[in-house]
Short mmCIF file of C-alpha atoms and ligand atoms in Angstrom, two decimals:
data_model
loop_
_atom_site.label_atom_id
_atom_site.label_comp_id
_atom_site.label_asym_id
_atom_site.label_seq_id
_atom_site.Cartn_x
_atom_site.Cartn_y
_atom_site.Cartn_z
CA UNK S 1 53.37 78.55 125.03
CA UNK S 2 53.16 82.19 126.18
CA UNK S 3 49.91 83.64 124.92
CA UNK S 4 49.92 87.08 123.35
CA UNK S 5 47.53 89.73 124.60
CA UNK S 6 45.77 92.09 122.21
CA UNK S 7 43.86 95.05 123.66
CA UNK S 8 41.45 96.73 121.25
CA UNK S 9 41.00 100.38 122.29
CA UNK S 10 43.49 102.86 123.75
CA UNK S 11 41.12 104.61 126.16
CA UNK S 12 41.86 104.73 129.89
CA UNK S 13 40.58 101.16 130.54
CA UNK S 14 42.70 99.56 127.81
CA UNK S 15 45.80 101.58 128.72
CA UNK S 16 45.50 100.89 132.47
CA UNK S 17 45.12 97.19 131.66
CA UNK S 18 48.24 97.28 129.44
CA UNK S 19 50.23 98.96 132.19
CA UNK S 20 49.05 96.53 134.88
CA UNK S 21 49.95 93.58 132.63
CA UNK S 22 53.37 95.14 131.98
CA UNK S 23 53.96 95.43 135.73
CA UNK S 24 53.39 91.66 135.90
CA UNK S 25 55.90 90.99 133.12
CA UNK S 26 53.24 90.44 130.43
CA UNK S 27 53.64 92.41 127.20
CA UNK S 28 50.34 93.52 125.63
CA UNK S 29 49.71 95.30 122.33
CA UNK S 30 47.12 98.08 122.40
CA UNK S 31 45.46 99.02 119.08
CA UNK S 32 43.86 102.49 118.97
CA UNK S 33 41.88 103.54 115.91
CA UNK S 34 42.54 107.28 116.28
CA UNK S 35 45.87 108.85 115.27
CA UNK S 36 46.51 109.86 118.90
CA UNK S 37 45.19 108.59 122.22
CA UNK S 38 42.59 110.81 123.92
CA UNK S 39 40.82 112.11 120.79
CA UNK S 40 37.62 110.16 121.51
CA UNK S 41 37.89 110.83 125.27
CA UNK S 42 37.73 114.57 124.54
CA UNK S 43 34.04 114.10 123.67
CA UNK S 44 33.46 113.28 127.34
CA UNK S 45 34.09 115.12 130.60
CA UNK S 46 36.69 114.35 133.21
CA UNK S 47 35.18 114.65 136.67
CA UNK S 48 36.71 111.99 138.85
CA UNK S 49 36.33 111.44 142.58
CA UNK S 50 39.54 112.18 144.46
CA UNK S 51 39.15 108.90 146.39
CA UNK S 52 38.59 106.77 143.24
CA UNK S 53 41.51 108.35 141.38
CA UNK S 54 43.90 107.63 144.21
CA UNK S 55 43.17 103.88 143.82
CA UNK S 56 43.99 103.69 140.10
CA UNK S 57 47.71 104.27 140.58
CA UNK S 58 47.92 106.88 137.80
CA UNK S 59 50.21 109.88 138.21
CA UNK S 60 47.36 112.16 137.13
CA UNK S 61 48.45 115.50 138.68
CA UNK S 62 49.56 117.08 135.36
CA UNK S 63 46.04 116.53 133.95
CA UNK S 64 44.15 118.34 136.76
CA UNK S 65 42.54 121.60 135.60
CA UNK S 66 40.30 122.24 138.62
CA UNK S 67 39.24 120.75 141.96
CA UNK S 68 35.67 120.58 143.20
CA UNK S 69 34.30 120.78 146.74
CA UNK S 70 30.56 120.54 146.15
CA UNK S 71 27.51 120.47 143.94
CA UNK S 72 24.07 122.04 143.58
CA UNK S 73 21.27 119.81 142.31
CA UNK S 74 18.38 121.69 140.67
CA UNK S 75 14.88 120.47 139.79
CA UNK S 76 12.07 122.92 139.10
CA UNK S 77 12.18 125.60 141.79
CA UNK S 78 14.12 123.49 144.29
CA UNK S 79 17.85 123.03 144.83
CA UNK S 80 19.96 120.87 147.11
CA UNK S 81 23.39 122.20 147.97
CA UNK S 82 26.15 119.87 149.09
CA UNK S 83 29.62 121.07 150.03
CA UNK S 84 32.51 119.39 151.75
CA UNK S 85 35.59 120.83 153.46
CA UNK S 86 37.76 118.43 151.45
CA UNK S 87 38.25 118.18 147.67
CA UNK S 88 35.59 115.73 146.44
CA UNK S 89 36.53 115.53 142.80
CA UNK S 90 39.09 116.66 140.27
CA UNK S 91 38.32 117.96 136.79
CA UNK S 92 40.83 116.41 134.41
CA UNK S 93 41.93 117.27 130.89
CA UNK S 94 40.92 114.01 129.16
CA UNK S 95 43.54 114.24 126.41
CA UNK S 96 46.32 114.72 128.95
CA UNK S 97 44.95 111.88 131.09
CA UNK S 98 45.01 109.51 128.09
CA UNK S 99 48.55 110.61 127.23
CA UNK S 100 49.69 109.96 130.80
CA UNK S 101 48.05 106.50 130.78
CA UNK S 102 49.69 105.74 127.42
CA UNK S 103 53.13 106.81 128.63
CA UNK S 104 52.77 104.75 131.82
CA UNK S 105 51.69 101.69 129.77
CA UNK S 106 54.67 102.05 127.39
CA UNK S 107 57.06 102.54 130.32
CA UNK S 108 55.73 99.28 131.80
CA UNK S 109 56.57 97.47 128.53
CA UNK S 110 53.31 97.66 126.50
CA UNK S 111 53.17 98.42 122.78
CA UNK S 112 50.66 101.14 121.85
CA UNK S 113 49.82 101.28 118.13
CA UNK S 114 47.71 104.27 117.09
CA UNK S 115 45.83 104.87 113.83
CA UNK S 116 44.85 101.19 113.52
CA UNK S 117 41.14 100.26 113.64
CA UNK S 118 40.55 96.59 114.43
CA UNK S 119 37.74 94.91 112.48
CA UNK S 120 36.14 91.44 112.52
CA UNK S 121 38.77 90.01 110.10
CA UNK S 122 41.60 91.08 112.42
CA UNK S 123 39.76 89.54 115.37
CA UNK S 124 39.34 86.24 113.46
CA UNK S 125 43.09 86.29 112.76
CA UNK S 126 44.05 87.03 116.42
CA UNK S 127 41.70 84.30 117.57
CA UNK S 128 43.12 81.71 115.16
CA UNK S 129 46.60 82.57 116.50
CA UNK S 130 45.41 81.71 120.03
CA UNK S 131 45.76 85.29 121.34
CA UNK S 132 43.85 86.61 124.33
CA UNK S 133 41.68 89.47 123.03
CA UNK S 134 40.42 92.26 125.28
CA UNK S 135 37.72 94.60 124.02
CA UNK S 136 38.29 98.00 125.64
CA UNK S 137 36.70 99.65 122.64
CA UNK S 138 33.78 101.69 124.09
CA UNK S 139 30.09 100.94 124.57
CA UNK S 140 29.64 100.20 120.86
CA UNK S 141 32.39 97.57 121.10
CA UNK S 142 33.36 95.83 117.84
CA UNK S 143 34.83 93.02 119.95
CA UNK S 144 31.56 92.67 121.87
CA UNK S 145 29.56 92.35 118.64
CA UNK S 146 32.08 90.04 116.94
CA UNK S 147 32.19 87.63 119.92
CA UNK S 148 28.36 87.88 120.33
CA UNK S 149 28.36 89.07 123.92
CA UNK S 150 24.94 89.91 125.39
CA UNK S 151 24.18 93.56 124.54
CA UNK S 152 24.32 96.63 126.76
CA UNK S 153 20.71 97.39 127.66
CA UNK S 154 20.59 101.12 127.25
CA UNK S 155 22.45 104.21 126.07
CA UNK S 156 22.26 107.89 126.93
CA UNK S 157 22.89 110.43 124.15
CA UNK S 158 25.11 113.34 125.18
CA UNK S 159 26.03 116.80 123.94
CA UNK S 160 28.54 119.11 125.57
CA UNK S 161 30.03 122.49 124.81
CA UNK S 162 32.81 124.63 126.23
CA UNK S 163 32.11 128.27 127.12
CA UNK S 164 34.98 130.72 127.51
CA UNK S 165 35.17 134.14 129.18
CA UNK S 166 32.47 133.07 131.64
CA UNK S 167 31.70 135.28 134.61
CA UNK S 168 30.39 132.39 136.68
CA UNK S 169 30.92 133.21 140.35
CA UNK S 170 31.39 129.75 141.88
CA UNK S 171 34.47 128.08 140.43
CA UNK S 172 34.73 125.03 142.69
CA UNK S 173 31.27 123.43 142.53
CA UNK S 174 29.22 121.79 139.78
CA UNK S 175 25.55 122.37 138.94
CA UNK S 176 23.29 119.48 137.97
CA UNK S 177 19.91 120.11 136.31
CA UNK S 178 17.11 117.54 136.38
CA UNK S 179 14.23 118.20 134.03
CA UNK S 180 12.08 116.08 131.74
CA UNK S 181 11.55 119.22 129.63
CA UNK S 182 15.13 119.01 128.36
CA UNK S 183 17.08 116.14 129.98
CA UNK S 184 14.65 113.24 129.80
CA UNK S 185 16.10 110.13 131.53
CA UNK S 186 19.33 111.86 132.57
CA UNK S 187 20.44 115.42 133.50
CA UNK S 188 22.34 118.51 132.46
CA UNK S 189 25.59 119.69 134.05
CA UNK S 190 27.72 122.83 134.29
CA UNK S 191 31.31 122.19 135.31
CA UNK S 192 33.79 125.01 135.98
CA UNK S 193 37.14 124.27 134.37
CA UNK S 194 38.73 127.32 136.04
CA UNK S 195 40.07 130.51 134.41
CA UNK S 196 36.65 131.56 133.10
CA UNK S 197 35.95 128.29 131.26
CA UNK S 198 32.76 126.31 131.90
CA UNK S 199 31.60 123.05 130.31
CA UNK S 200 27.88 122.71 129.81
CA UNK S 201 26.60 119.25 128.96
CA UNK S 202 23.46 117.19 128.77
CA UNK S 203 22.44 113.56 128.59
CA UNK S 204 19.07 112.37 127.37
CA UNK S 205 17.63 108.88 127.01
CA UNK S 206 18.08 107.45 123.52
CA UNK S 207 14.31 107.15 123.00
CA UNK S 208 13.72 110.94 123.26
CA UNK S 209 14.80 113.83 121.00
CA UNK S 210 18.43 114.13 119.88
CA UNK S 211 21.03 115.48 122.30
CA UNK S 212 21.80 118.70 120.34
CA UNK S 213 18.10 119.62 120.45
CA UNK S 214 17.98 118.81 124.19
CA UNK S 215 21.04 121.06 124.67
CA UNK S 216 19.31 123.96 122.87
CA UNK S 217 16.24 123.55 125.08
CA UNK S 218 18.39 123.50 128.22
CA UNK S 219 20.15 126.74 127.25
CA UNK S 220 16.80 128.55 127.33
CA UNK S 221 16.60 128.04 131.13
CA UNK S 222 17.57 131.07 133.22
CA UNK S 223 19.32 128.95 135.89
CA UNK S 224 21.39 127.22 133.21
CA UNK S 225 22.43 130.50 131.58
CA UNK S 226 23.44 131.79 135.02
CA UNK S 227 25.58 128.68 135.56
CA UNK S 228 27.36 129.37 132.26
CA UNK S 229 27.98 132.96 133.36
CA UNK S 230 27.48 134.61 129.97
CA UNK S 231 30.45 132.81 128.39
CA UNK S 232 30.97 132.37 124.64
CA UNK S 233 30.40 128.89 123.21
CA UNK S 234 33.57 127.78 121.40
CA UNK S 235 33.40 124.02 120.94
CA UNK S 236 30.72 121.31 121.01
CA UNK S 237 30.68 117.51 120.76
CA UNK S 238 28.09 114.71 120.83
CA UNK S 239 28.65 111.20 122.17
CA UNK S 240 26.93 108.32 123.97
CA UNK S 241 27.16 106.67 127.38
CA UNK S 242 26.39 102.95 127.89
CA UNK S 243 24.00 102.31 130.78
CA UNK S 244 23.94 98.86 132.39
CA UNK S 245 26.51 96.09 132.80
CA UNK S 246 26.71 93.30 130.23
CA UNK S 247 25.50 90.03 131.73
CA UNK S 248 28.74 88.34 130.70
CA UNK S 249 32.22 89.76 130.01
CA UNK S 250 34.30 86.64 129.26
CA UNK S 251 33.88 84.17 126.40
CA UNK S 252 36.71 81.72 125.73
CA UNK S 253 39.82 83.85 125.13
CA UNK S 254 37.87 87.12 124.81
CA UNK S 255 37.29 89.64 127.65
CA UNK S 256 35.54 93.01 127.79
CA UNK S 257 36.57 95.87 130.06
CA UNK S 258 35.47 99.47 130.75
CA UNK S 259 32.62 100.99 128.74
CA UNK S 260 32.68 97.91 126.48
CA UNK S 261 31.63 95.85 129.53
CA UNK S 262 29.14 98.49 130.76
CA UNK S 263 31.24 99.16 133.89
CA UNK S 264 29.76 102.65 134.15
CA UNK S 265 27.89 104.47 136.93
CA UNK S 266 24.36 104.69 135.56
CA UNK S 267 23.61 107.73 137.74
CA UNK S 268 26.24 110.01 136.19
CA UNK S 269 27.72 108.09 133.24
CA UNK S 270 31.14 108.17 134.95
CA UNK S 271 33.14 105.16 133.80
CA UNK S 272 36.83 105.94 134.28
CA UNK S 273 37.13 104.85 137.92
CA UNK S 274 35.17 101.58 137.61
CA UNK S 275 36.60 100.82 134.15
CA UNK S 276 40.13 101.37 135.50
CA UNK S 277 39.46 99.33 138.65
CA UNK S 278 38.07 96.45 136.54
CA UNK S 279 41.09 96.71 134.21
CA UNK S 280 43.30 96.05 137.25
CA UNK S 281 41.15 92.98 138.06
CA UNK S 282 41.47 91.84 134.41
CA UNK S 283 45.28 92.14 134.57
CA UNK S 284 45.41 89.99 137.71
CA UNK S 285 43.08 87.37 136.18
CA UNK S 286 45.05 87.19 132.91
CA UNK S 287 48.28 86.89 134.85
CA UNK S 288 46.92 84.03 137.02
CA UNK S 289 45.55 82.36 133.89
CA UNK S 290 48.97 82.42 132.21
CA UNK S 291 50.93 81.44 135.33
CA UNK S 292 48.61 79.02 137.10
CA UNK S 293 46.08 78.04 134.46
CA UNK S 294 43.19 79.63 136.35
CA UNK S 295 40.13 80.09 134.09
CA UNK S 296 39.72 83.58 132.58
CA UNK S 297 36.08 83.50 133.81
CA UNK S 298 37.52 84.39 137.22
CA UNK S 299 37.72 87.99 135.90
CA UNK S 300 33.94 88.20 135.44
CA UNK S 301 33.24 86.76 138.89
CA UNK S 302 35.82 88.95 140.66
CA UNK S 303 34.86 92.34 139.25
CA UNK S 304 31.16 91.65 139.90
CA UNK S 305 31.96 90.63 143.48
CA UNK S 306 34.00 93.79 144.07
CA UNK S 307 31.95 96.37 142.15
CA UNK S 308 28.70 94.76 140.96
CA UNK S 309 26.67 95.88 144.01
CA UNK S 310 27.68 99.50 143.63
CA UNK S 311 27.06 99.51 139.88
CA UNK S 312 23.62 97.94 140.49
CA UNK S 313 22.82 100.59 143.12
CA UNK S 314 23.72 103.32 140.62
CA UNK S 315 21.31 101.67 138.18
CA UNK S 316 18.48 101.64 140.73
CA UNK S 317 19.03 105.33 141.58
CA UNK S 318 19.13 106.18 137.86
CA UNK S 319 15.89 104.28 137.26
CA UNK S 320 14.29 106.18 140.15
CA UNK S 321 15.12 109.69 138.98
CA UNK S 322 14.40 108.80 135.33
CA UNK S 323 10.90 107.66 136.21
CA UNK S 324 10.20 110.30 138.87
CA UNK S 325 10.29 113.14 136.32
CA UNK S 326 10.99 116.75 137.23
CA UNK S 327 8.17 117.08 139.76
CA UNK S 328 9.24 113.85 141.49
CA UNK S 329 12.90 114.93 141.74
CA UNK S 330 11.74 118.39 142.91
CA UNK S 331 9.70 116.77 145.71
CA UNK S 332 12.66 114.53 146.59
CA UNK S 333 15.06 117.49 146.83
CA UNK S 334 12.55 119.27 149.09
CA UNK S 335 12.31 116.22 151.33
CA UNK S 336 16.09 115.74 151.43
CA UNK S 337 16.48 119.40 152.41
CA UNK S 338 13.97 118.99 155.27
CA UNK S 339 15.75 115.84 156.48
CA UNK S 340 19.11 117.60 156.36
CA UNK S 341 20.46 115.05 153.90
CA UNK S 342 22.54 117.79 152.23
CA UNK S 343 24.63 117.95 155.43
CA UNK S 344 24.83 114.18 155.58
CA UNK S 345 26.05 113.93 151.98
CA UNK S 346 28.59 116.71 152.61
CA UNK S 347 30.09 114.61 155.39
CA UNK S 348 29.57 110.99 154.36
CA UNK S 349 28.89 111.11 150.60
CA UNK S 350 30.83 108.87 148.20
CA UNK S 351 30.52 109.70 144.48
CA UNK S 352 31.40 106.19 143.37
CA UNK S 353 30.22 103.75 146.00
CA UNK S 354 26.66 104.10 147.33
CA UNK S 355 27.25 100.95 149.42
CA UNK S 356 30.03 102.73 151.35
CA UNK S 357 27.67 105.66 151.94
CA UNK S 358 24.97 103.35 153.30
CA UNK S 359 27.52 101.77 155.68
CA UNK S 360 28.61 105.24 156.83
CA UNK S 361 24.95 106.15 157.38
CA UNK S 362 24.40 103.22 159.76
CA UNK S 363 27.79 103.65 161.48
CA UNK S 364 27.63 107.43 161.83
CA UNK S 365 26.48 107.42 165.46
CA UNK S 366 29.32 105.09 166.39
CA UNK S 367 32.03 107.09 164.64
CA UNK S 368 30.88 110.66 165.27
C1 FAD E 1 29.64 113.47 127.64
C2 FAD E 1 30.32 112.48 128.50
C3 FAD E 1 30.77 112.88 129.77
C4 FAD E 1 31.43 111.97 130.58
N1 FAD E 1 31.89 112.40 131.80
C5 FAD E 1 32.59 111.57 132.58
C6 FAD E 1 33.14 112.01 133.80
O1 FAD E 1 33.02 113.19 134.16
N2 FAD E 1 33.82 111.12 134.57
C7 FAD E 1 33.97 109.82 134.19
O2 FAD E 1 34.57 109.02 134.95
N3 FAD E 1 33.47 109.38 133.03
C8 FAD E 1 32.80 110.21 132.21
N4 FAD E 1 32.29 109.76 131.03
C9 FAD E 1 32.48 108.36 130.67
C10 FAD E 1 33.92 108.08 130.27
O3 FAD E 1 34.27 108.94 129.21
C11 FAD E 1 34.04 106.62 129.86
O4 FAD E 1 33.49 105.80 130.87
C12 FAD E 1 35.50 106.25 129.66
O5 FAD E 1 36.07 107.00 128.63
C13 FAD E 1 35.59 104.76 129.31
O6 FAD E 1 36.90 104.43 128.99
P1 FAD E 1 37.18 103.18 128.07
O7 FAD E 1 38.66 103.13 127.93
O8 FAD E 1 36.47 102.00 128.61
O9 FAD E 1 36.48 103.51 126.68
P2 FAD E 1 36.71 104.74 125.71
O10 FAD E 1 37.18 105.94 126.43
O11 FAD E 1 35.45 104.83 124.89
O12 FAD E 1 37.91 104.27 124.80
C14 FAD E 1 37.73 103.34 123.77
C15 FAD E 1 38.85 103.57 122.76
O13 FAD E 1 38.77 102.53 121.80
C16 FAD E 1 38.98 103.06 120.53
N5 FAD E 1 38.34 102.14 119.58
C17 FAD E 1 37.01 101.92 119.42
N6 FAD E 1 36.80 100.96 118.50
C18 FAD E 1 38.03 100.56 118.08
C19 FAD E 1 38.48 99.58 117.13
N7 FAD E 1 37.62 98.83 116.45
N8 FAD E 1 39.82 99.44 116.94
C20 FAD E 1 40.71 100.18 117.64
N9 FAD E 1 40.34 101.12 118.54
C21 FAD E 1 39.02 101.30 118.77
C22 FAD E 1 38.36 104.45 120.57
O14 FAD E 1 38.92 105.32 119.62
C23 FAD E 1 38.70 104.88 122.01
O15 FAD E 1 39.90 105.59 122.09
C24 FAD E 1 31.62 110.63 130.17
C25 FAD E 1 31.18 110.23 128.91
C26 FAD E 1 30.55 111.14 128.08
C27 FAD E 1 30.10 110.70 126.71
#
């Protein structure tokens, strides 16, 4: 009997999975609770490494609004500037990205049903019909709770706003602000979207004050106001980011992927690249399960083998800067400046994979 595949959640992870299944001749049905894809994604940002994006196989060019070459990290009175000659990251319009992923999934044969929230009763029904169920339904996953998966350890609360008519001078670099006075356990960011538009955002650990209050505190900082360039605030949104991988992502016929699985970089909260990469692994595992009877658990083992080390390294770095506080990060930036690490990162940095960066560090004398 051919098993049916139900994907709960039409974010990038669920849609990439549906497309990858379609490419393998497997028709999946994606259920998205919002009326259109991309509505929830618009609460987040869209900074994606150029190298990571190229591996997802998405024709993303129509969604690019800006390209970034570098970043300035600020803590207290210190800053670390990193700039590369090549484009390091693209800033994407998240609604357009979701629409592109949806179109590619439908073209590959998937069904995408919008405006349909899946609840526990639906999941019971799908399960009794022997369907394979994939939860791609964000960090607060209904599927994860219904199937009693181990929880995601931690969450960061976020708040972001768009500023228009900004006179910010640098349009191709981001600013990151580390401070326990406003961004406890995470950081603030200013991202130029081009054409005088800047996004200002903040993340703060869920145990501290709420994210809107943290945002107000951040806006009082002179360096932050400079990064916004005097623009006018036109839109604001709050959301959350899951921090930490779930300790299991397969149970019987149920799988979790993307934010629902905690496949997120704990350093920055970026989850599109790893969520998409793990969705591709999930498609291969489901396909081998249906064709060759391989256990679905292979998905959990494979994605951890491929990406678990990097995701764990992101978690260690996040734990370091969360505990170090502003003075600790300030000292670290000073030290990194003295050691010339800014130059090293400009040349060998990798936004997604710290393990690749460490390899480059040890091989640099051989390759330079
Ligand atoms: C402020 C902020 C900034 C961010 N910046 C970046 C960034 O710059 N780069 C980056 O890579 N990542 C970033 N992220 C993270 C990124 O947004 C997520 O990792 C990514 O969206 C995860 O994709 P997903 O498909 O797994 O889940 P989601 O995008 O959360 O999609 C889940 C979908 O499931 C739907 N859904 C939920 N429950 C149900 C249900 N019961 N039934 C049906 N549908 C349901 C939702 O409506 C949603 O569309 C940011 C996040 C935030 C909050």
